[in-house]
Structure formats: C-alpha cells, structure tokens
Coordinates of C-alpha atoms in Angstrom, one line a residue:
Chain N
X20 CA 56.4 123.3 207.6
X21 CA 57.6 123.4 204.3
X22 CA 59.9 120.2 202.9
X23 CA 62.6 122.1 201.2
X24 CA 63.5 125.6 202.3
X25 CA 65.7 127.9 200.8
X26 CA 67.9 130.7 202.6
X27 CA 67.9 133.5 202.3
X28 CA 64.5 134.5 200.4
X29 CA 66.0 137.9 198.7
X30 CA 69.6 138.8 198.6
X31 CA 70.9 141.9 196.2
X32 CA 75.2 141.9 196.3
X33 CA 77.7 143.9 194.1
X34 CA 80.4 142.8 192.0
X35 CA 83.1 140.7 193.1
X36 CA 81.3 139.4 196.1
X37 CA 81.0 135.8 197.7
X38 CA 77.9 134.8 198.4
X39 CA 75.3 131.3 199.4
X40 CA 72.8 130.1 198.9
X41 CA 71.4 127.5 202.1
X42 CA 68.8 124.8 200.5
X43 CA 67.6 122.2 203.8
X44 CA 64.8 119.4 203.2
X45 CA 63.3 117.5 205.9
X46 CA 61.4 115.2 203.0
X47 CA 64.6 112.6 203.8
X48 CA 65.7 112.1 199.9
X49 CA 69.2 111.6 198.8
X50 CA 69.2 113.6 196.0
X51 CA 69.7 117.3 195.5
X52 CA 69.8 119.3 193.0
X53 CA 69.7 123.3 192.5
X54 CA 68.2 125.0 189.6
X55 CA 68.3 128.9 188.1
X56 CA 65.6 130.2 186.3
X57 CA 65.5 132.9 183.6
X58 CA 62.6 134.7 181.7
X59 CA 62.3 132.9 178.5
X60 CA 64.8 129.9 179.2
X61 CA 63.1 127.6 181.9
X62 CA 64.9 125.7 184.9
X63 CA 68.2 125.4 184.0
X64 CA 70.4 122.7 186.2
X65 CA 73.6 123.9 187.7
X66 CA 74.4 121.2 190.2
X67 CA 73.4 118.0 191.4
X68 CA 74.2 115.5 194.3
X69 CA 72.9 111.8 194.4
X70 CA 74.3 111.3 197.9
X71 CA 76.6 112.7 200.3
X72 CA 79.4 111.5 198.9
X73 CA 78.3 112.9 195.3
X74 CA 78.7 115.6 193.0
X75 CA 78.1 116.5 189.3
X76 CA 77.6 119.0 187.2
X77 CA 75.0 120.1 185.2
X78 CA 74.1 122.3 182.3
X79 CA 75.5 125.3 183.7
X80 CA 77.9 125.2 186.7
X81 CA 81.0 127.5 185.3
X82 CA 81.3 130.4 188.2
X83 CA 79.1 128.5 191.1
X84 CA 80.3 126.0 193.4
X85 CA 78.4 123.0 195.9
X86 CA 78.8 121.6 199.2
X87 CA 76.5 118.8 200.4
X88 CA 77.2 119.0 204.3
X89 CA 75.0 116.3 205.2
X90 CA 72.3 113.9 203.5
X91 CA 69.2 116.6 204.1
X92 CA 72.0 120.3 203.2
X93 CA 73.1 121.2 199.8
X94 CA 75.0 125.0 199.8
X95 CA 74.8 126.7 196.4
X96 CA 77.7 129.4 196.1
X97 CA 78.8 132.0 193.7
X98 CA 82.5 132.7 194.2
X99 CA 82.7 135.9 192.4
X100 CA 79.3 137.0 191.7
X101 CA 78.4 138.7 188.7
X102 CA 75.7 140.4 187.4
X103 CA 74.7 137.6 184.6
X104 CA 73.8 135.5 187.7
X105 CA 71.6 137.7 188.8
X106 CA 68.3 135.3 188.5
X107 CA 65.6 133.2 190.5
X108 CA 67.4 129.9 192.0
X109 CA 65.5 126.8 193.0
X110 CA 67.3 123.7 195.6
X111 CA 64.8 120.4 194.6
X112 CA 65.1 116.9 196.1
X113 CA 64.0 113.4 195.0
X114 CA 64.1 109.8 196.2
X115 CA 66.1 107.3 194.2
X116 CA 64.1 106.4 191.0
X117 CA 61.6 103.8 191.6
X118 CA 62.0 101.5 189.3
X119 CA 59.7 102.3 186.2
X120 CA 59.4 105.9 185.0
X121 CA 61.3 108.4 187.5
X122 CA 61.3 110.3 190.4
X123 CA 59.2 113.6 191.0
X124 CA 61.4 116.6 191.7
X125 CA 60.4 118.4 194.7
X126 CA 61.4 122.3 195.1
X127 CA 61.9 124.9 197.9
X128 CA 60.4 128.2 197.3
X129 CA 63.4 130.0 195.4
X130 CA 66.0 132.8 196.5
X131 CA 65.8 135.7 194.6
X132 CA 69.1 137.0 193.1
X133 CA 70.3 140.3 192.5
X134 CA 73.6 140.9 190.9
X135 CA 74.9 145.0 190.7
Chain W
X25 CA 70.7 122.4 172.2
X26 CA 67.1 123.2 173.7
X27 CA 65.6 119.6 174.1
X28 CA 62.6 120.3 175.1
X29 CA 60.8 123.2 174.2
X30 CA 57.8 124.8 174.9
X31 CA 56.9 127.2 171.9
X32 CA 54.3 129.5 173.3
X33 CA 55.3 131.5 176.2
X34 CA 51.9 132.3 176.7
X35 CA 47.9 130.8 176.3
X36 CA 45.0 132.5 177.4
X37 CA 42.0 130.6 178.3
X38 CA 38.3 131.0 179.2
X39 CA 36.6 129.8 183.0
X40 CA 35.3 126.4 181.5
X41 CA 37.4 125.8 179.0
X42 CA 40.1 123.1 177.9
X43 CA 43.5 124.5 178.2
X44 CA 45.6 122.7 175.8
X45 CA 49.6 123.5 176.8
X46 CA 52.5 121.5 174.1
X47 CA 55.2 120.4 174.6
X48 CA 58.1 119.1 172.0
X49 CA 61.1 117.2 172.3
X50 CA 63.9 115.8 170.2
X51 CA 65.9 113.6 172.4
X52 CA 64.9 109.6 171.9
X53 CA 66.7 108.7 175.1
X54 CA 63.6 110.4 177.2
X55 CA 61.3 108.1 178.4
X56 CA 59.7 109.4 181.8
X57 CA 58.0 113.2 180.8
X58 CA 56.5 115.3 183.6
X59 CA 54.3 118.2 183.8
X60 CA 55.6 120.9 186.9
X61 CA 52.7 123.9 187.7
X62 CA 54.2 127.2 189.2
X63 CA 52.7 130.8 191.3
X64 CA 54.3 133.5 191.2
X65 CA 56.8 133.7 194.8
X66 CA 56.7 129.9 194.7
X67 CA 58.5 126.4 193.7
X68 CA 57.2 124.8 191.0
X69 CA 54.9 121.3 191.9
X70 CA 54.9 118.3 190.3
X71 CA 51.1 118.5 188.4
X72 CA 51.4 115.1 186.6
X73 CA 53.4 112.7 184.5
X74 CA 53.9 110.1 182.4
X75 CA 56.2 107.1 181.6
X76 CA 57.5 106.1 177.2
X77 CA 55.2 103.1 177.7
X78 CA 51.9 105.0 177.9
X79 CA 50.0 107.5 175.5
X80 CA 48.3 109.1 178.2
X81 CA 47.6 109.6 181.9
X82 CA 44.8 111.2 183.4
X83 CA 44.7 112.9 187.1
X84 CA 40.8 114.4 187.5
X85 CA 40.6 117.4 185.7
X86 CA 44.8 117.1 184.5
X87 CA 45.1 114.3 181.4
X88 CA 48.7 114.0 179.9
X89 CA 49.0 112.9 176.2
X90 CA 52.5 111.3 174.9
X91 CA 53.2 110.9 170.8
X92 CA 56.6 109.1 170.4
X93 CA 56.5 109.5 167.2
X94 CA 56.0 112.8 166.9
X95 CA 57.7 113.8 170.1
X96 CA 55.2 115.4 171.5
X97 CA 53.3 115.7 174.6
X98 CA 50.4 117.8 175.7
X99 CA 48.9 118.6 179.1
X100 CA 44.7 119.0 178.9
X101 CA 43.4 121.2 181.4
X102 CA 39.5 120.4 181.6
X103 CA 37.4 122.7 182.9
X104 CA 40.1 125.7 183.3
X105 CA 39.6 127.3 186.1
X106 CA 41.0 130.7 187.9
X107 CA 42.9 129.2 190.1
X108 CA 45.1 127.0 187.0
X109 CA 47.0 130.3 186.1
X110 CA 50.3 129.7 186.6
X111 CA 53.0 129.2 184.6
X112 CA 53.7 125.0 183.2
X113 CA 57.0 123.8 182.4
X114 CA 57.1 120.1 181.1
X115 CA 60.4 118.3 181.3
X116 CA 62.1 114.7 180.8
X117 CA 64.8 112.9 181.0
X118 CA 66.3 109.1 180.5
X119 CA 66.1 106.3 182.9
X120 CA 68.6 107.1 184.9
X121 CA 69.9 110.2 184.2
X122 CA 68.7 113.9 184.8
X123 CA 65.2 116.0 183.8
X124 CA 65.5 118.6 181.3
X125 CA 63.1 121.3 181.4
X126 CA 61.1 123.4 179.2
X127 CA 60.9 127.2 178.8
X128 CA 57.1 127.1 180.5
X129 CA 54.1 128.5 179.1
X130 CA 52.1 131.0 181.2
X131 CA 48.5 129.9 181.8
X132 CA 45.9 132.7 182.4
X133 CA 42.8 131.8 182.6
X134 CA 39.7 134.6 182.7
X135 CA 36.6 134.5 184.9

C-alpha cells in the first residue's frame, strides 16, 4: 500500500467551482506539504504544515486554502477555481529534520486538475 | 526569482555512458541539497542528497557533487540505463526552512 495517497487522481472542473484535493499518509510524519507542478516551472510550494496546529503559506498560496484535519490528513481547497490553476498537484510528507542536513520529503502520486 | 535553476530542460544519453545533470543556485544560505527522480504518472522520489559540509556523495551508480564556491550541484549517473529515463529535479534548502526546487531536466537514456 502507498504511504502517501491523494484523491482524486484526476479532476475536471469549471471556472468558479470549489474543489478539494485530499492527502493522507501512513508514514507517521508530522510535516506535510502541497506543491503544484507546471511545465518549465518545476515544483512550487503552495502551503505546508509542520504539525496539526501549524499552517504556513508557501510561494504561491493565493487562491488556495488548506486544512490539517489530523496528523495524517492535509487537504487543499480551491475556493473558486480558475483556468490558470490547471496543474499537477502533489502532496508530500517529511519527518522532523534529523539534525545535520535535512529531512527527505516523500511524495504522493499526484492529482491532475483541469479547470475549464 | 528562481533560486534553484536547471538550465537544461532535456538530456539524451546512450545506454552505458555517463549522464551529467546540472543545477545552479543563488542562495548562499542553502546548506542541504537533494535530487529527486520522477516517472510519468508518479510522484517524485528521493534519489540522493548532500549537505554543505561535503563536496561529494556517492550511492551506487549515482554521485552528487557540490561546488559551493560556484554554487553548483551536479548529479552523475554511470553507467546510464534505460530505466533511468525520467525527469530529475534538484532541490535545496537552508537549515530549518523549506525546499526550493529547480525546473527539472528530462533525461532520456537510449538503448
């Protein structure tokens, strides 16, 4: 079974609709992240959470909101979807930094979103 | 402001030869660097990392080199195999902060 799961895997929606992308993890990690991938732009951070009571904006948070319902669950919402939010969305998790160096992030399989 | 840059969108290599993927960064506070590999329809997976106190880290066929003075990172794959064909992302972070990813390089290894 996958350690980081995302639902749905594919979604088509219309401009102005509210949608939610969900992420669950069984790795027991405290830290969770939402990224979007666009061609030629790599992965850009939308929001991240270091524990259940912690929510932080990333590089491109405008138009998005998140909810950390539990240690294992982190949802991304588009309150009113627009076409330039068409992208591939990834959830990731990590444990606390082990000290010298940094933590490794583990990614879900992605959600492909098309906003018409 | 692209703090992590992969200038080559694509790279094609013959099976058995060396693949060299490059990455440049601008933030001198970055002290931890990673490479991720991504196959189509899958999420990125961690490949190899290096901290700023080292200039080389090796794991099997994969070696990452760090040149701090040039703010340059490279990933060497030798020998390259067709199964290595994927998009490779480099990423970097300062201590206690979040990762910044590059744009990715599509590697194609031809049989």
